[in-house]
């Protein structure tokens, strides 16, 4: 598990150290104290832009009301392994190159994608309550994080797909006729990476559905998932469709088929109602059911990497019955859990076994 965490110049945390973590880890403090900032720092130990999807230049600590010009930041974590001892992961940005993300594993330079080989991280935040009503892009990102927990290489495929799509769209927007040979090469990259991404998403949806089918409809509303691909999920048919659609997509000045157009439809199983039309309470319950099903899938898959689950202000929006059920399910799992709250009362069932920190104005003290 994650045992020690260091935040340096990270948002409102000048120098924060958390040591001696447990299975349950609770951050308590007023709104704006810096609790979610700690969760965000942990989330940056995974590939991607973290739970806030913030730009690197928005993260360094502020002096008063102004952000430090050209400042960097750092996050460091020690992971304890039974056989390998301690592994130290680090990420951040330097003052001289504030837009370039730096990653280290045991002091050696590494790629952001390689972080997935050491650690699996998932999260639920209040902003995700809009997951079922926002754009399909948010649901794709959510699904990709779940895939990443099972397939560390998924981050590389997503990055390759994104880069190739960006290059093809640039060529489609160019008033000059693109070189067909170069388009062929770019489309082959899209097809190969896109097929890997789409097949991984499809497989995960199928496996999640199998787990969800075994769960009761209460206390958490059970979701039903359907994967709607944005194009062929095999490489050759996808490459052929891209080649045939050049004229139409050149007129649209963007790529119209491929995994970047995937949709994940979610319905409430007991009602057969689209998740977007359900109440906010039902949507929250379905999100929790999805996270718990994913955790069960990881454990049945024999996952050996440390797993972290970051739950921001989750307990406050659940009634006592659902809170107890959530804590009981988490207690039975193997993931290390980090939770935030404005008071300890909602966490009474786990206080006796949790590591508790009081957060105030960017400082953290063990309670």
Coordinates of C-alpha atoms in Angstrom, one line a residue:
X1 CA 0.0 0.0 0.0
X2 CA 0.9 3.6 -0.1
X3 CA 2.7 4.4 3.1
X4 CA 4.2 7.8 2.9
X5 CA 3.1 10.8 0.8
X6 CA 4.9 14.1 0.3
X7 CA 3.4 17.2 -1.3
X8 CA 5.8 20.1 -2.1
X9 CA 4.3 23.4 -3.4
X10 CA 1.2 21.6 -4.4
X11 CA -1.7 24.1 -4.5
X12 CA -2.2 25.3 -0.9
X13 CA 0.2 22.7 0.5
X14 CA 3.7 24.2 0.9
X15 CA 5.3 21.1 2.5
X16 CA 3.0 18.3 3.6
X17 CA 4.0 14.8 4.7
X18 CA 1.5 12.0 5.5
X19 CA 3.1 8.9 7.0
X20 CA 1.7 5.6 8.4
X21 CA -1.3 5.1 6.2
X22 CA -3.9 2.4 6.9
X23 CA -6.5 0.6 4.8
X24 CA -8.9 3.5 5.6
X25 CA -7.4 7.0 5.5
X26 CA -9.6 9.9 6.5
X27 CA -8.9 13.6 5.7
X28 CA -11.1 15.9 7.8
X29 CA -11.4 19.6 7.6
X30 CA -13.5 22.6 6.5
X31 CA -14.3 23.3 2.9
X32 CA -11.3 24.8 1.2
X33 CA -8.8 23.4 3.7
X34 CA -6.9 21.3 1.2
X35 CA -8.4 17.8 1.6
X36 CA -9.2 17.3 -2.1
X37 CA -5.8 18.7 -3.0
X38 CA -4.3 15.7 -1.2
X39 CA -6.5 13.3 -3.2
X40 CA -5.6 15.2 -6.4
X41 CA -1.9 14.8 -5.6
X42 CA -2.3 11.0 -5.2
X43 CA -4.3 10.8 -8.4
X44 CA -1.3 12.3 -10.3
X45 CA 0.6 9.1 -9.4
X46 CA -1.4 7.5 -12.3
X47 CA -1.2 8.3 -16.0
X48 CA -3.3 11.2 -17.1
X49 CA -4.2 14.6 -15.7
X50 CA -5.5 13.6 -12.3
X51 CA -9.0 13.9 -10.8
X52 CA -9.3 17.6 -11.6
X53 CA -7.8 17.3 -15.1
X54 CA -5.8 20.5 -14.3
X55 CA -3.0 22.0 -16.4
X56 CA 0.4 21.7 -14.8
X57 CA 0.7 25.4 -14.6
X58 CA -2.4 25.6 -12.4
X59 CA -1.1 23.4 -9.7
X60 CA 1.9 25.1 -8.0
X61 CA 1.3 26.8 -4.6
X62 CA 0.1 30.3 -4.4
X63 CA 1.6 33.2 -2.5
X64 CA -1.3 35.1 -1.1
X65 CA -3.8 35.5 -4.0
X66 CA -1.2 35.2 -6.8
X67 CA 0.3 32.0 -8.2
X68 CA 4.1 31.9 -8.1
X69 CA 5.4 32.8 -11.5
X70 CA 7.5 29.9 -13.0
X71 CA 7.1 27.8 -9.9
X72 CA 7.2 24.0 -9.9
X73 CA 5.7 21.4 -7.7
X74 CA 6.4 17.8 -6.6
X75 CA 4.5 14.8 -5.3
X76 CA 6.3 11.8 -3.9
X77 CA 5.0 8.5 -2.6
X78 CA 6.5 5.4 -1.0
X79 CA 4.8 2.1 -1.9
X80 CA 5.3 -0.9 0.4
X81 CA 5.6 -4.3 -1.4
X82 CA 5.8 -7.6 0.5
X83 CA 8.6 -8.9 -1.7
X84 CA 10.1 -5.9 -3.4
X85 CA 10.4 -3.6 -0.3
X86 CA 9.8 0.1 -0.9
X87 CA 9.3 1.7 -4.3
X88 CA 9.3 5.5 -4.6
X89 CA 7.2 7.2 -7.2
X90 CA 7.5 10.9 -8.0
X91 CA 5.9 13.4 -10.3
X92 CA 5.8 17.1 -10.8
X93 CA 7.0 20.0 -12.8
X94 CA 10.2 22.1 -12.6
X95 CA 10.3 25.9 -12.4
X96 CA 12.3 26.2 -15.6
X97 CA 9.9 23.9 -17.6
X98 CA 6.5 24.3 -15.8
X99 CA 4.5 22.8 -18.7
X100 CA 6.5 19.5 -18.9
X101 CA 5.5 16.7 -16.5
X102 CA 8.3 14.9 -14.9
X103 CA 8.1 11.3 -13.6
X104 CA 10.5 9.2 -11.6
X105 CA 10.5 5.7 -10.3
X106 CA 13.1 5.1 -7.6
X107 CA 14.9 8.3 -8.7
X108 CA 15.2 7.2 -12.4
X109 CA 13.4 9.2 -15.1
X110 CA 10.3 7.4 -16.4
X111 CA 7.2 8.0 -18.5
X112 CA 3.8 8.9 -17.1
X113 CA 2.3 5.8 -18.7
X114 CA 4.8 3.6 -16.7
X115 CA 3.1 4.7 -13.4
X116 CA 0.3 2.3 -14.2
X117 CA 2.7 -0.6 -13.9
X118 CA 3.2 0.1 -10.2
X119 CA -0.1 1.4 -8.9
X120 CA -3.8 1.2 -9.7
X121 CA -5.9 4.3 -8.8
X122 CA -9.6 5.0 -9.1
X123 CA -11.7 7.9 -7.7
X124 CA -15.1 9.3 -7.1
X125 CA -15.6 13.0 -6.7
X126 CA -18.7 15.3 -6.5
X127 CA -17.9 16.5 -10.1
X128 CA -18.5 12.9 -11.3
X129 CA -22.2 13.1 -10.2
X130 CA -22.7 14.6 -13.7
X131 CA -21.1 11.6 -15.4
X132 CA -24.4 10.3 -16.8
X133 CA -25.6 13.7 -18.0
X134 CA -22.4 15.3 -19.4
X135 CA -20.7 14.7 -22.7
X136 CA -19.7 11.2 -23.9
X137 CA -16.1 12.2 -23.5
X138 CA -16.4 12.2 -19.7
X139 CA -17.8 8.6 -19.8
X140 CA -15.0 7.5 -22.1
X141 CA -12.4 8.9 -19.7
X142 CA -14.1 7.2 -16.7
X143 CA -14.1 3.9 -18.6
X144 CA -10.5 4.2 -19.6
X145 CA -9.4 4.7 -16.0
X146 CA -11.2 1.4 -15.2
X147 CA -9.5 -0.3 -18.1
X148 CA -6.1 1.0 -17.0
X149 CA -6.5 -0.7 -13.6
X150 CA -6.6 -4.1 -15.5
X151 CA -4.3 -3.2 -18.4
X152 CA -1.4 -0.9 -17.6
X153 CA -0.6 -0.7 -21.3
X154 CA -3.9 1.0 -22.1
X155 CA -2.5 4.4 -21.3
X156 CA 0.1 4.1 -24.1
X157 CA -2.6 3.0 -26.6
X158 CA -4.8 6.0 -25.7
X159 CA -1.9 8.4 -26.0
X160 CA -0.9 6.9 -29.5
X161 CA -4.6 7.2 -30.6
X162 CA -4.9 10.8 -29.4
X163 CA -1.6 11.9 -31.0
X164 CA -2.5 10.2 -34.3
X165 CA -6.0 11.7 -34.3
X166 CA -4.6 15.2 -33.7
X167 CA -2.2 14.8 -36.6
X168 CA -4.9 13.6 -39.0
X169 CA -7.3 16.4 -38.0
X170 CA -4.5 18.9 -38.6
X171 CA -4.0 17.5 -42.1
X172 CA -7.8 17.5 -42.8
X173 CA -7.9 21.2 -41.9
X174 CA -5.0 22.1 -44.1
X175 CA -6.2 23.9 -47.3
X176 CA -3.5 22.0 -49.3
X177 CA -4.3 18.5 -50.4
X178 CA -2.7 16.1 -47.9
X179 CA -0.1 13.6 -49.0
X180 CA -2.1 10.3 -49.4
X181 CA 0.9 8.3 -48.4
X182 CA 1.2 10.2 -45.2
X183 CA -2.5 9.9 -44.5
X184 CA -2.2 6.2 -45.0
X185 CA 0.5 6.0 -42.3
X186 CA -1.4 8.2 -39.9
X187 CA -4.6 6.2 -40.4
X188 CA -2.8 2.9 -39.8
X189 CA -1.6 4.3 -36.5
X190 CA -5.2 5.3 -35.6
X191 CA -6.5 1.9 -36.6
X192 CA -3.9 -0.1 -34.6
X193 CA -4.1 2.0 -31.5
X194 CA -7.8 2.5 -31.9
X195 CA -8.5 -1.2 -32.2
X196 CA -6.5 -1.9 -29.0
X197 CA -8.5 0.9 -27.1
X198 CA -11.9 -0.2 -28.4
X199 CA -11.4 -3.9 -27.7
X200 CA -10.2 -3.2 -24.2
X201 CA -13.2 -1.0 -23.5
X202 CA -15.6 -3.6 -25.0
X203 CA -14.0 -6.4 -22.9
X204 CA -14.2 -4.4 -19.7
X205 CA -17.9 -3.6 -20.3
X206 CA -18.6 -7.3 -20.8
X207 CA -16.8 -8.3 -17.6
X208 CA -18.3 -5.5 -15.5
X209 CA -21.8 -6.6 -16.7
X210 CA -21.1 -10.1 -15.6
X211 CA -20.2 -8.9 -12.1
X212 CA -23.1 -6.4 -11.9
X213 CA -25.5 -9.1 -12.8
X214 CA -24.6 -10.9 -9.6
X215 CA -25.3 -7.9 -7.4
X216 CA -28.6 -7.0 -5.7
X217 CA -30.5 -3.9 -6.7
X218 CA -30.1 -2.5 -3.2
X219 CA -28.7 -0.7 -1.2
X220 CA -27.0 0.6 -4.4
X221 CA -29.0 0.9 -7.6
X222 CA -27.6 -1.6 -10.1
X223 CA -26.6 -0.1 -13.5
X224 CA -26.7 -1.9 -16.8
X225 CA -23.9 -1.0 -19.3
X226 CA -24.0 -1.0 -23.1
X227 CA -20.9 -0.3 -25.2
X228 CA -21.7 1.7 -28.5
X229 CA -18.5 1.8 -30.6
X230 CA -17.9 4.8 -32.7
X231 CA -16.6 2.6 -35.6
X232 CA -15.2 -0.8 -36.3
X233 CA -13.2 -2.2 -33.4
X234 CA -10.9 -4.3 -35.6
X235 CA -7.9 -2.5 -37.1
X236 CA -8.3 -3.4 -40.8
X237 CA -12.0 -2.4 -41.1
X238 CA -11.3 0.8 -39.2
X239 CA -8.4 1.7 -41.5
X240 CA -10.6 1.1 -44.5
X241 CA -13.4 3.3 -43.2
X242 CA -11.0 6.1 -42.5
X243 CA -9.6 5.9 -46.0
X244 CA -13.0 5.9 -47.6
X245 CA -14.3 8.8 -45.4
X246 CA -11.5 11.2 -46.3
X247 CA -13.6 13.5 -48.5
X248 CA -16.5 13.7 -46.1
X249 CA -14.2 14.2 -43.1
X250 CA -12.1 16.8 -44.9
X251 CA -15.3 18.8 -45.4
X252 CA -16.1 18.4 -41.7
X253 CA -12.4 19.1 -40.8
X254 CA -12.3 16.4 -38.2
X255 CA -12.3 12.6 -37.9
X256 CA -15.9 11.3 -37.5
X257 CA -15.3 7.6 -36.9
X258 CA -13.2 5.8 -34.3
X259 CA -13.0 5.1 -30.6
X260 CA -13.0 8.9 -29.9
X261 CA -16.7 8.7 -30.8
X262 CA -17.5 5.7 -28.5
X263 CA -20.5 6.0 -26.2
X264 CA -21.2 4.0 -23.0
X265 CA -25.0 3.8 -22.3
X266 CA -26.0 3.3 -18.7
X267 CA -29.5 2.4 -17.5
X268 CA -30.9 1.6 -14.1
X269 CA -31.5 -2.1 -14.1
X270 CA -34.6 -2.2 -11.9
X271 CA -36.4 0.5 -13.9
X272 CA -34.9 0.1 -17.3
X273 CA -34.5 3.9 -17.2
X274 CA -31.6 5.8 -18.7
X275 CA -29.2 6.9 -16.0
X276 CA -29.4 10.5 -17.2
X277 CA -33.1 10.5 -16.4
X278 CA -32.8 9.0 -12.9
X279 CA -32.6 11.1 -9.7
X280 CA -29.3 12.4 -8.4
X281 CA -29.4 9.9 -5.5
X282 CA -30.0 7.0 -7.9
X283 CA -27.1 8.2 -10.1
X284 CA -24.8 8.4 -7.1
X285 CA -25.8 4.9 -6.1
X286 CA -25.1 3.6 -9.6
X287 CA -21.7 5.2 -9.6
X288 CA -20.8 3.5 -6.3
X289 CA -22.1 0.2 -7.6
X290 CA -19.9 0.5 -10.6
X291 CA -16.8 1.3 -8.5
X292 CA -17.5 -1.7 -6.2
X293 CA -18.1 -4.0 -9.1
X294 CA -14.8 -2.9 -10.6
X295 CA -13.0 -3.6 -7.3
X296 CA -14.5 -7.1 -7.2
X297 CA -13.3 -7.6 -10.8
X298 CA -9.8 -6.6 -9.9
X299 CA -9.7 -8.9 -7.0
X300 CA -11.0 -11.9 -9.0
X301 CA -8.5 -11.1 -11.7
X302 CA -5.6 -11.6 -9.2
X303 CA -4.4 -8.0 -9.3
X304 CA -1.1 -7.7 -7.5
X305 CA -0.4 -4.0 -7.9
X306 CA -1.3 -1.8 -4.9
X307 CA -4.7 -0.3 -5.4
X308 CA -6.0 3.0 -4.2
X309 CA -9.5 4.3 -4.1
X310 CA -10.0 8.0 -3.6
X311 CA -13.5 9.0 -2.4
X312 CA -14.1 12.7 -2.1
X313 CA -17.1 13.8 0.0
X314 CA -18.9 10.5 -0.7
X315 CA -20.2 9.6 2.8
X316 CA -21.9 13.0 3.4
X317 CA -24.3 12.3 0.5
X318 CA -25.4 8.8 1.6
X319 CA -27.9 7.8 4.3
X320 CA -26.6 5.7 7.3
X321 CA -27.7 2.4 5.7
X322 CA -25.8 3.0 2.5
X323 CA -22.8 4.4 4.3
X324 CA -22.5 1.3 6.5
X325 CA -22.9 -0.9 3.4
X326 CA -20.2 1.0 1.5
X327 CA -17.8 0.8 4.4
X328 CA -18.5 -2.9 4.8
X329 CA -17.8 -3.6 1.1
X330 CA -14.6 -1.5 1.2
X331 CA -13.5 -3.3 4.3
X332 CA -13.8 -6.7 2.6
X333 CA -11.7 -5.5 -0.4
X334 CA -8.0 -5.2 -0.9
X335 CA -7.9 -1.5 -1.9
X336 CA -6.4 1.2 0.3
X337 CA -9.1 3.8 0.7
X338 CA -8.7 7.6 1.0
X339 CA -11.8 9.6 2.1
X340 CA -12.5 13.2 2.8
X341 CA -15.2 14.9 5.0
X342 CA -15.9 18.0 6.9
X343 CA -16.5 16.1 10.1
X344 CA -15.9 12.6 11.5
X345 CA -19.5 11.7 12.4
X346 CA -20.4 10.1 9.1
X347 CA -17.3 7.9 9.4
X348 CA -18.1 6.5 12.9
X349 CA -18.2 2.8 11.7
X350 CA -14.5 3.0 10.6
X351 CA -12.9 5.5 12.9
X352 CA -11.5 2.8 15.1
X353 CA -9.5 1.3 12.2
X354 CA -8.7 4.4 10.1
X355 CA -5.7 6.7 10.0
X356 CA -7.2 10.2 10.5
X357 CA -5.6 13.5 9.5
X358 CA -6.9 17.0 10.3
X359 CA -6.4 19.4 7.4
X360 CA -6.4 23.1 7.9
X361 CA -5.2 25.8 5.5
X362 CA -2.9 23.5 3.7
X363 CA -1.4 21.9 6.7
X364 CA -2.0 18.3 7.8
X365 CA -1.8 16.9 11.4
X366 CA -2.3 13.3 12.4
X367 CA -5.4 13.1 14.7

